[in-house]
mmCIF file of C-alpha atoms in Angstrom:
data_model
loop_
_atom_site.group_PDB
_atom_site.id
_atom_site.type_symbol
_atom_site.label_atom_id
_atom_site.label_comp_id
_atom_site.label_asym_id
_atom_site.label_seq_id
_atom_site.Cartn_x
_atom_site.Cartn_y
_atom_site.Cartn_z
ATOM 1 C CA UNK S 1 0.000 0.000 0.000
ATOM 2 C CA UNK S 2 1.476 3.325 -1.117
ATOM 3 C CA UNK S 3 -0.086 6.626 -0.067
ATOM 4 C CA UNK S 4 -1.362 9.044 -2.688
ATOM 5 C CA UNK S 5 -0.201 12.686 -2.591
ATOM 6 C CA UNK S 6 -3.478 13.909 -1.000
ATOM 7 C CA UNK S 7 -3.751 11.215 1.704
ATOM 8 C CA UNK S 8 -4.679 12.268 5.253
ATOM 9 C CA UNK S 9 -2.043 9.804 6.514
ATOM 10 C CA UNK S 10 0.907 11.857 5.210
ATOM 11 C CA UNK S 11 3.000 13.374 8.035
ATOM 12 C CA UNK S 12 0.721 11.860 10.738
ATOM 13 C CA UNK S 13 3.180 9.286 12.143
ATOM 14 C CA UNK S 14 5.573 9.396 15.088
ATOM 15 C CA UNK S 15 9.316 9.815 14.534
ATOM 16 C CA UNK S 16 11.037 6.503 15.323
ATOM 17 C CA UNK S 17 14.549 7.096 13.968
ATOM 18 C CA UNK S 18 13.809 6.121 10.359
ATOM 19 C CA UNK S 19 14.296 8.511 7.430
ATOM 20 C CA UNK S 20 11.217 10.457 6.313
ATOM 21 C CA UNK S 21 10.142 13.387 4.093
ATOM 22 C CA UNK S 22 8.168 16.341 5.416
ATOM 23 C CA UNK S 23 7.189 17.458 8.911
ATOM 24 C CA UNK S 24 6.700 13.939 10.389
ATOM 25 C CA UNK S 25 6.750 10.362 9.061
ATOM 26 C CA UNK S 26 3.739 9.038 7.187
ATOM 27 C CA UNK S 27 1.412 6.403 8.653
ATOM 28 C CA UNK S 28 1.743 3.134 6.774
ATOM 29 C CA UNK S 29 4.468 0.972 5.350
ATOM 30 C CA UNK S 30 5.952 3.463 2.875
ATOM 31 C CA UNK S 31 6.978 7.114 3.024
ATOM 32 C CA UNK S 32 5.230 9.303 0.428
ATOM 33 C CA UNK S 33 7.803 10.511 -2.073
ATOM 34 C CA UNK S 34 7.571 14.132 -3.157
ATOM 35 C CA UNK S 35 6.629 14.458 -6.795
ATOM 36 C CA UNK S 36 7.555 17.256 -9.173
ATOM 37 C CA UNK S 37 4.176 18.898 -8.498
ATOM 38 C CA UNK S 38 4.557 18.871 -4.688
ATOM 39 C CA UNK S 39 8.170 20.028 -4.480
ATOM 40 C CA UNK S 40 7.849 23.462 -6.042
ATOM 41 C CA UNK S 41 10.863 25.537 -4.988
ATOM 42 C CA UNK S 42 10.186 28.654 -2.928
ATOM 43 C CA UNK S 43 11.032 31.937 -4.645
ATOM 44 C CA UNK S 44 12.533 34.936 -2.813
ATOM 45 C CA UNK S 45 10.215 37.971 -2.999
ATOM 46 C CA UNK S 46 11.570 40.769 -0.779
ATOM 47 C CA UNK S 47 13.376 41.741 2.398
ATOM 48 C CA UNK S 48 12.734 44.455 4.979
ATOM 49 C CA UNK S 49 13.977 45.881 8.275
ATOM 50 C CA UNK S 50 11.141 47.501 10.246
ATOM 51 C CA UNK S 51 11.442 50.508 12.548
ATOM 52 C CA UNK S 52 10.147 48.519 15.561
ATOM 53 C CA UNK S 53 12.830 45.802 15.181
ATOM 54 C CA UNK S 54 16.050 47.370 13.832
ATOM 55 C CA UNK S 55 18.115 44.198 14.466
ATOM 56 C CA UNK S 56 15.722 41.883 12.601
ATOM 57 C CA UNK S 57 15.924 41.432 8.831
ATOM 58 C CA UNK S 58 12.880 39.608 7.419
ATOM 59 C CA UNK S 59 13.080 37.819 4.064
ATOM 60 C CA UNK S 60 9.795 36.855 2.389
ATOM 61 C CA UNK S 61 9.302 33.869 0.082
ATOM 62 C CA UNK S 62 6.271 33.084 -2.095
ATOM 63 C CA UNK S 63 5.282 29.847 -0.276
ATOM 64 C CA UNK S 64 5.594 28.445 3.244
ATOM 65 C CA UNK S 65 8.982 27.116 4.291
ATOM 66 C CA UNK S 66 9.816 24.132 6.488
ATOM 67 C CA UNK S 67 10.396 25.606 9.966
ATOM 68 C CA UNK S 68 12.130 22.403 11.121
ATOM 69 C CA UNK S 69 14.992 22.737 8.628
ATOM 70 C CA UNK S 70 17.081 25.774 9.581
ATOM 71 C CA UNK S 71 20.165 26.749 7.553
ATOM 72 C CA UNK S 72 23.315 27.760 9.429
ATOM 73 C CA UNK S 73 23.820 31.499 9.958
ATOM 74 C CA UNK S 74 26.843 31.265 7.650
ATOM 75 C CA UNK S 75 24.504 30.538 4.707
ATOM 76 C CA UNK S 76 23.506 34.223 4.862
ATOM 77 C CA UNK S 77 25.659 37.286 4.263
ATOM 78 C CA UNK S 78 24.312 40.708 5.243
ATOM 79 C CA UNK S 79 26.096 43.919 4.325
ATOM 80 C CA UNK S 80 25.264 47.351 5.676
ATOM 81 C CA UNK S 81 26.837 50.249 3.787
ATOM 82 C CA UNK S 82 29.146 47.657 2.147
ATOM 83 C CA UNK S 83 30.407 46.304 5.511
ATOM 84 C CA UNK S 84 29.477 42.713 6.389
ATOM 85 C CA UNK S 85 27.666 42.273 9.705
ATOM 86 C CA UNK S 86 27.168 39.024 11.594
ATOM 87 C CA UNK S 87 23.909 37.070 11.554
ATOM 88 C CA UNK S 88 23.338 35.783 15.109
ATOM 89 C CA UNK S 89 20.423 33.422 14.415
ATOM 90 C CA UNK S 90 17.902 32.289 11.808
ATOM 91 C CA UNK S 91 14.184 31.684 12.476
ATOM 92 C CA UNK S 92 11.683 30.391 9.898
ATOM 93 C CA UNK S 93 7.955 31.053 10.241
ATOM 94 C CA UNK S 94 5.536 30.565 7.349
ATOM 95 C CA UNK S 95 6.876 32.436 4.325
ATOM 96 C CA UNK S 96 9.357 34.452 6.438
ATOM 97 C CA UNK S 97 13.047 33.891 7.175
ATOM 98 C CA UNK S 98 14.067 36.125 10.080
ATOM 99 C CA UNK S 99 17.734 36.996 10.462
ATOM 100 C CA UNK S 100 18.713 38.342 13.885
ATOM 101 C CA UNK S 101 21.616 40.722 13.289
ATOM 102 C CA UNK S 102 24.554 41.458 15.592
ATOM 103 C CA UNK S 103 24.010 45.219 15.254
ATOM 104 C CA UNK S 104 20.975 47.410 14.671
ATOM 105 C CA UNK S 105 20.204 49.010 11.325
ATOM 106 C CA UNK S 106 19.973 52.818 11.283
ATOM 107 C CA UNK S 107 18.013 55.243 9.147
ATOM 108 C CA UNK S 108 19.632 55.675 5.741
ATOM 109 C CA UNK S 109 21.700 52.459 5.918
ATOM 110 C CA UNK S 110 21.949 50.592 2.613
ATOM 111 C CA UNK S 111 21.365 46.880 3.221
ATOM 112 C CA UNK S 112 21.965 43.873 0.971
ATOM 113 C CA UNK S 113 21.593 40.158 1.658
ATOM 114 C CA UNK S 114 22.912 37.022 -0.018
ATOM 115 C CA UNK S 115 21.982 33.388 0.616
ATOM 116 C CA UNK S 116 24.221 30.560 -0.517
ATOM 117 C CA UNK S 117 22.382 27.227 -0.519
ATOM 118 C CA UNK S 118 24.303 25.017 1.942
ATOM 119 C CA UNK S 119 24.894 21.265 1.503
ATOM 120 C CA UNK S 120 22.942 20.526 4.709
ATOM 121 C CA UNK S 121 19.730 22.133 5.957
ATOM 122 C CA UNK S 122 19.003 24.377 2.955
ATOM 123 C CA UNK S 123 15.906 26.599 2.884
ATOM 124 C CA UNK S 124 13.057 24.409 1.680
ATOM 125 C CA UNK S 125 9.326 23.862 1.640
ATOM 126 C CA UNK S 126 7.640 21.153 3.702
ATOM 127 C CA UNK S 127 7.519 19.032 0.528
ATOM 128 C CA UNK S 128 11.247 19.390 -0.172
ATOM 129 C CA UNK S 129 11.324 22.179 -2.748
ATOM 130 C CA UNK S 130 14.739 23.844 -2.352
ATOM 131 C CA UNK S 131 15.214 27.614 -2.416
ATOM 132 C CA UNK S 132 17.804 28.893 -4.873
ATOM 133 C CA UNK S 133 20.785 30.954 -3.777
ATOM 134 C CA UNK S 134 20.333 34.731 -3.965
ATOM 135 C CA UNK S 135 23.040 37.350 -4.380
ATOM 136 C CA UNK S 136 23.192 40.977 -3.189
ATOM 137 C CA UNK S 137 19.458 41.529 -2.923
ATOM 138 C CA UNK S 138 18.585 45.061 -1.784
ATOM 139 C CA UNK S 139 16.643 45.206 1.479
ATOM 140 C CA UNK S 140 13.988 47.837 2.264
ATOM 141 C CA UNK S 141 15.018 49.999 5.238
ATOM 142 C CA UNK S 142 11.980 51.297 7.172
ATOM 143 C CA UNK S 143 14.023 52.738 10.052
ATOM 144 C CA UNK S 144 12.857 56.306 10.772
ATOM 145 C CA UNK S 145 15.291 59.187 11.031
ATOM 146 C CA UNK S 146 15.801 60.480 14.576
ATOM 147 C CA UNK S 147 13.669 63.481 15.445
ATOM 148 C CA UNK S 148 15.300 66.873 16.040
ATOM 149 C CA UNK S 149 15.232 68.532 19.481
ATOM 150 C CA UNK S 150 12.005 70.424 20.206
ATOM 151 C CA UNK S 151 13.632 73.803 20.897
ATOM 152 C CA UNK S 152 17.146 75.194 20.844
ATOM 153 C CA UNK S 153 18.643 75.896 24.291
ATOM 154 C CA UNK S 154 18.573 79.481 25.522
ATOM 155 C CA UNK S 155 21.341 81.305 27.396
ATOM 156 C CA UNK S 156 20.558 84.534 29.201
ATOM 157 C CA UNK S 157 23.015 86.930 30.824
ATOM 158 C CA UNK S 158 22.205 89.427 33.551
ATOM 159 C CA UNK S 159 24.694 92.187 34.508
ATOM 160 C CA UNK S 160 24.290 94.229 37.673
ATOM 161 C CA UNK S 161 24.443 96.833 39.114
ATOM 162 C CA UNK S 162 23.450 99.158 36.367
ATOM 163 C CA UNK S 163 25.267 101.434 35.887
ATOM 164 C CA UNK S 164 28.387 99.456 36.783
ATOM 165 C CA UNK S 165 30.434 100.848 39.657
ATOM 166 C CA UNK S 166 33.287 99.128 41.390
ATOM 167 C CA UNK S 167 32.004 95.516 41.249
ATOM 168 C CA UNK S 168 30.327 93.702 38.426
ATOM 169 C CA UNK S 169 27.967 90.744 38.893
ATOM 170 C CA UNK S 170 27.376 88.513 35.879
ATOM 171 C CA UNK S 171 24.812 85.664 36.037
ATOM 172 C CA UNK S 172 24.441 83.113 33.224
ATOM 173 C CA UNK S 173 21.320 80.974 33.040
ATOM 174 C CA UNK S 174 21.090 77.973 30.716
ATOM 175 C CA UNK S 175 17.685 76.459 29.903
#
């Protein structure tokens, strides 16, 4: 008995140390093999750094990725203003690959990312479609510019007595 591609028994088994495709082993005597129609490779769409999370670079793909297969941080190269910065960790959730960066992005920074498909644990869908390598993709920077001070400081000077006699008192006030 071999399972068909739409069977409810696919990925419903318990991991027992045997090789399997997908999120979990299939129920039954044979593991469902991914066909050409079920292993469509994910395609990179865009990348962004949001103002609320300046140390998080989010890459978006067109279809969901397997969150159990995480590439090494070294599979990614991030450059900010042409200087490479370290990727501390990689998290996969749905269509997103989140890269936690060693330093925060600032307003006006020019960001690029590359992904080199590694030999083990490459980016992939739950059906085994492998993501292609990408090179120097420009990332959208949504970090806001810092706001200017509300008002310039004021310095006042008071001289007394007036008219000046033998002694002169000078008072500076900074606000």
